[in-house]
Coordinates of N, CA, C and O in Angstrom, one line a residue:
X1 N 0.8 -1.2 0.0 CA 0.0 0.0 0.0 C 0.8 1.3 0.0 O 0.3 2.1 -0.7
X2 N 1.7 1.6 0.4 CA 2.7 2.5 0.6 C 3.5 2.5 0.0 O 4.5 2.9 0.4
X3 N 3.4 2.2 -1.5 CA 4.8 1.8 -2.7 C 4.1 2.9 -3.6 O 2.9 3.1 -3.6
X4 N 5.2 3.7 -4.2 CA 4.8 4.8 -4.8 C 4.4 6.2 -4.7 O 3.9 7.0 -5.5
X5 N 5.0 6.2 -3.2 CA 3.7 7.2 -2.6 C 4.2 7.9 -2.2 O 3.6 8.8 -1.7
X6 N 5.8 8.0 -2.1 CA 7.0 8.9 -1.8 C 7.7 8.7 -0.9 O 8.9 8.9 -0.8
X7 N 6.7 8.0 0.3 CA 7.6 7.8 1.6 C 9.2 7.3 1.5 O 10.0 7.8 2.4
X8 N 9.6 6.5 0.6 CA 10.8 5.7 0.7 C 11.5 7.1 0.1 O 12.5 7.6 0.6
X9 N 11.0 7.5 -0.7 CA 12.1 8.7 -1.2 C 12.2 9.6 0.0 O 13.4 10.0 0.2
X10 N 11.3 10.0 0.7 CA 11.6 11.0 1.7 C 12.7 10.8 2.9 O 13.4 11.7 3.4
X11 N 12.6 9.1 3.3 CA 13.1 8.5 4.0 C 14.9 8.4 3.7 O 15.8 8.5 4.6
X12 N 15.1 8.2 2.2 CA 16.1 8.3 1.8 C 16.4 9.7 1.7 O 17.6 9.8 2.0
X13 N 16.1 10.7 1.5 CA 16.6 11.7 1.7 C 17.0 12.3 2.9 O 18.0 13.0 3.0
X14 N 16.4 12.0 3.6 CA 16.6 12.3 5.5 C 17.8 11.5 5.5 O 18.8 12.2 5.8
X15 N 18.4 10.0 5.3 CA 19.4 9.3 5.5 C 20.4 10.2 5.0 O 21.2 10.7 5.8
X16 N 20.4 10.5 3.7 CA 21.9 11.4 2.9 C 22.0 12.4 3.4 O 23.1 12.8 3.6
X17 N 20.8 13.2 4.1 CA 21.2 14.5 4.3 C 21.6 14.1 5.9 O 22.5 14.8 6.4
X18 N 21.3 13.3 6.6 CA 22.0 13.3 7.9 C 23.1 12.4 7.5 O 24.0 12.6 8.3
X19 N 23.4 11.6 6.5 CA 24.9 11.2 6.7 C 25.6 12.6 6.2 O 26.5 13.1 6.9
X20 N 25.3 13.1 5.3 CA 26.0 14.2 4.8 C 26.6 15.0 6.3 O 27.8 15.0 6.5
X21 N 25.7 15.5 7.1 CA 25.5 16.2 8.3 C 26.9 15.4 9.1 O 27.8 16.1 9.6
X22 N 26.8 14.1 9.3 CA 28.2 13.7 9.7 C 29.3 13.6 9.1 O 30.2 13.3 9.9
X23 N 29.6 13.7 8.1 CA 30.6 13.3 6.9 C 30.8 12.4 6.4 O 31.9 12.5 5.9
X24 N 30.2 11.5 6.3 CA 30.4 10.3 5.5 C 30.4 10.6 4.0 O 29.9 11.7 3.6
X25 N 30.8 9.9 3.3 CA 31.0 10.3 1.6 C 30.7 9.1 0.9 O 31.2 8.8 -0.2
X26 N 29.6 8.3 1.6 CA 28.7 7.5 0.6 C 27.9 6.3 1.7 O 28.2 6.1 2.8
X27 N 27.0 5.8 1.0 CA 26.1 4.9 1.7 C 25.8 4.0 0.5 O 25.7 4.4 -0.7
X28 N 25.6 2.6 0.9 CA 25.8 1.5 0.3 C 25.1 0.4 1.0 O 25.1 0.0 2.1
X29 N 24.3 0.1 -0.2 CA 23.0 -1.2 0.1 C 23.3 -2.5 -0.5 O 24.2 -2.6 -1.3
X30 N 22.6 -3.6 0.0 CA 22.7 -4.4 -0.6 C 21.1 -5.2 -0.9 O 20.3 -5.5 -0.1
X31 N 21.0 -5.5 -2.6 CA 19.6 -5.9 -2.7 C 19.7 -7.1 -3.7 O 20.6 -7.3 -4.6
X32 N 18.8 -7.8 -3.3 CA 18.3 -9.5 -3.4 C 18.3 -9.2 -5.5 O 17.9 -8.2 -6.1
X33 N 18.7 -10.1 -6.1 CA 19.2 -10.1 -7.5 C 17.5 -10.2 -8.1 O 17.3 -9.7 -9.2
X34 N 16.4 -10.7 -7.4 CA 15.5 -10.3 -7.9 C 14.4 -9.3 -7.2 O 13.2 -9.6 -7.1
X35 N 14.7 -8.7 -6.9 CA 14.2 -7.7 -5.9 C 14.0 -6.0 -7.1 O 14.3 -4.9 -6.6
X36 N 13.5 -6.3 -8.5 CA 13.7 -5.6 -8.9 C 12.6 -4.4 -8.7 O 13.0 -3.5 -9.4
X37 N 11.4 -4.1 -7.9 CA 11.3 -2.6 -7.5 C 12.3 -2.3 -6.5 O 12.4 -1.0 -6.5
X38 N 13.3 -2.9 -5.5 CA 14.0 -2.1 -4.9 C 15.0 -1.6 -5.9 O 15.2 -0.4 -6.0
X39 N 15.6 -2.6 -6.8 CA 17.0 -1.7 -8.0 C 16.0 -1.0 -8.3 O 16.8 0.0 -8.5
X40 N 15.1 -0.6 -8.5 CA 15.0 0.3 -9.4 C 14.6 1.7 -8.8 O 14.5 2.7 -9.4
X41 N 14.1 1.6 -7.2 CA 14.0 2.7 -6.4 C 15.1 3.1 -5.8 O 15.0 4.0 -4.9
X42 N 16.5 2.3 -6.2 CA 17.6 3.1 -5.3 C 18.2 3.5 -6.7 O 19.2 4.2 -6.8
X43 N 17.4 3.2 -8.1 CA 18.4 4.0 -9.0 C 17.8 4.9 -9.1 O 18.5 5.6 -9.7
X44 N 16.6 5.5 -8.9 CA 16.1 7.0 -9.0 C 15.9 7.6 -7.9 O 15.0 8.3 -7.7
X45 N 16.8 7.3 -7.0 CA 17.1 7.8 -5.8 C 18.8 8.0 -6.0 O 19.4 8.3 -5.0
X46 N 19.5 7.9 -7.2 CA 21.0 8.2 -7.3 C 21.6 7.6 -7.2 O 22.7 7.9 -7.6
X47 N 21.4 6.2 -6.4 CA 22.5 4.7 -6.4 C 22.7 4.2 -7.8 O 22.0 4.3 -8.8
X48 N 23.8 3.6 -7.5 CA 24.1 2.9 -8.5 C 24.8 1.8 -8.4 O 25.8 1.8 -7.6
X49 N 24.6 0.6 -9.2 CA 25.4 -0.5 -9.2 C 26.9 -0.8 -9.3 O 27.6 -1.1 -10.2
X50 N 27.1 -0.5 -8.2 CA 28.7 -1.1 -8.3 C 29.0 -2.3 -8.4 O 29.3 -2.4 -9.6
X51 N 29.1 -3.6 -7.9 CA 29.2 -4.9 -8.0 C 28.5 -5.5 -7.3 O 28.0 -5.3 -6.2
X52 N 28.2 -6.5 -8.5 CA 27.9 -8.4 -8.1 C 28.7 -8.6 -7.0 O 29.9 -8.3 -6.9
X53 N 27.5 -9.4 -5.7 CA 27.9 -10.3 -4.6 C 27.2 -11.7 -4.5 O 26.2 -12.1 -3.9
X54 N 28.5 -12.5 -5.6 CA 27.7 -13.8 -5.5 C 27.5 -14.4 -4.3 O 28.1 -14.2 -3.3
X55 N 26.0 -15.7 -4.5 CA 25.8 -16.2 -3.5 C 26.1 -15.3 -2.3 O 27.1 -15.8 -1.7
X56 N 25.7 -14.4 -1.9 CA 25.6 -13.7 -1.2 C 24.6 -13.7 0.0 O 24.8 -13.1 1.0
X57 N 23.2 -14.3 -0.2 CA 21.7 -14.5 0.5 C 22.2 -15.9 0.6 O 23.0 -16.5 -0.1
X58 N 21.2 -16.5 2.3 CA 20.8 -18.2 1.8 C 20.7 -18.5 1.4 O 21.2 -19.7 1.3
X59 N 20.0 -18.0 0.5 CA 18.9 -19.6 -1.0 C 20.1 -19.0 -1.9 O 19.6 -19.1 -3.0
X60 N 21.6 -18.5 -2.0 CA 22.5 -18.7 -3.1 C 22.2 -17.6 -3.9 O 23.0 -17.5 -4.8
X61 N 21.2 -16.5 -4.0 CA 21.5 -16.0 -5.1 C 22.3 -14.9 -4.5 O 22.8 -14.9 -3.4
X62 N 22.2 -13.7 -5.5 CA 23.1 -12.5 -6.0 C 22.4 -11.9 -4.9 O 21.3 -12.1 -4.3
X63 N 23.9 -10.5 -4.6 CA 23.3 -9.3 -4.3 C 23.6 -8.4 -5.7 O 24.1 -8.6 -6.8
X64 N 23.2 -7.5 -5.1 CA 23.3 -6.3 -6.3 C 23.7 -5.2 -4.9 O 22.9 -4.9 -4.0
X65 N 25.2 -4.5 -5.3 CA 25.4 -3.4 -4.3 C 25.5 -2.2 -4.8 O 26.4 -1.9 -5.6
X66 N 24.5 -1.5 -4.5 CA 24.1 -0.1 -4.8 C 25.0 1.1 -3.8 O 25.0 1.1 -2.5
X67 N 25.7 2.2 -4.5 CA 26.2 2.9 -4.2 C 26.1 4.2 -4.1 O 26.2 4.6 -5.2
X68 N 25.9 5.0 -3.3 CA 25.4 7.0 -3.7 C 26.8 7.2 -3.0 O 27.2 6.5 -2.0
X69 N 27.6 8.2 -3.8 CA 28.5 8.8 -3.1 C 27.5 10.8 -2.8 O 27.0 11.6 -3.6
X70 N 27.9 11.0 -1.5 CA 27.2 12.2 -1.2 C 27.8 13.6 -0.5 O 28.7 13.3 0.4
X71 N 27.7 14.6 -0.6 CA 28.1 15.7 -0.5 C 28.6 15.9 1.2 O 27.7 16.0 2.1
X72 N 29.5 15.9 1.3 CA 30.0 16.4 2.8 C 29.4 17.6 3.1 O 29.7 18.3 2.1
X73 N 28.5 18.5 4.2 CA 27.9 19.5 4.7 C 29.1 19.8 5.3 O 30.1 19.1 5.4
X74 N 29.0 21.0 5.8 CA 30.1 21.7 6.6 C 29.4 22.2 7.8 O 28.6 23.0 7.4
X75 N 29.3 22.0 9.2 CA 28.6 21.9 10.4 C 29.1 23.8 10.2 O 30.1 24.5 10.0
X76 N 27.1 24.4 10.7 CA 26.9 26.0 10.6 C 28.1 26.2 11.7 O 28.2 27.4 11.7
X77 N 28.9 25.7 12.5 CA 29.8 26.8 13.0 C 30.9 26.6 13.1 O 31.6 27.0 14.0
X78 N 31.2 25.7 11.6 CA 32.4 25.8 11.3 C 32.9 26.8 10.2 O 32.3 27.1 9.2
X79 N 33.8 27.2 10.5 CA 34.5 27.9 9.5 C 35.5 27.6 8.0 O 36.6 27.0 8.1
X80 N 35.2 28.0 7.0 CA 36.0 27.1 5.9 C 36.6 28.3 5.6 O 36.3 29.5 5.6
X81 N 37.8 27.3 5.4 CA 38.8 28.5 4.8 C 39.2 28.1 3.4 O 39.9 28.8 2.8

């Protein structure tokens, strides 16, 4: 019921922008080789397939690891020089 409806995008946005907020410079999933509404909601959400993880699940199949590299924020009371 909830597929399509934006929630997961909102959700992922709150994650990048708070990893951003700590500094991390990417976040990285891992999704079931047939699980194709998830590939295809982390690719219009900016991931992208970096590599095959064979046999990677129980039942032997694939992952698929999806990657966003994302913008480091600079905390409001720091100063850049």
């Amino acid at each position: 019921r909830a597929r399509r409806r934006g929630h997961g995008m909102a959700l992922i946005q709150v994650l990048i922008d708070r990893a951003a907020q700590r500094g991390s410079r990417c976040i990285v999933t891992e999704v079931h080789e047939t699980n194709l509404p998830a590939q295809l909601f982390y690719q219009r959400t900016g991931f992208e397939m970096v590599k095959v993880l064979h046999r990677y699940f129980d039942d032997g199949a694939d992952a698929y690891l999806f990657s966003v590299r994302i913008r480091v924020t600079q905390p409001a009371d720091e100063v850049c020089s």
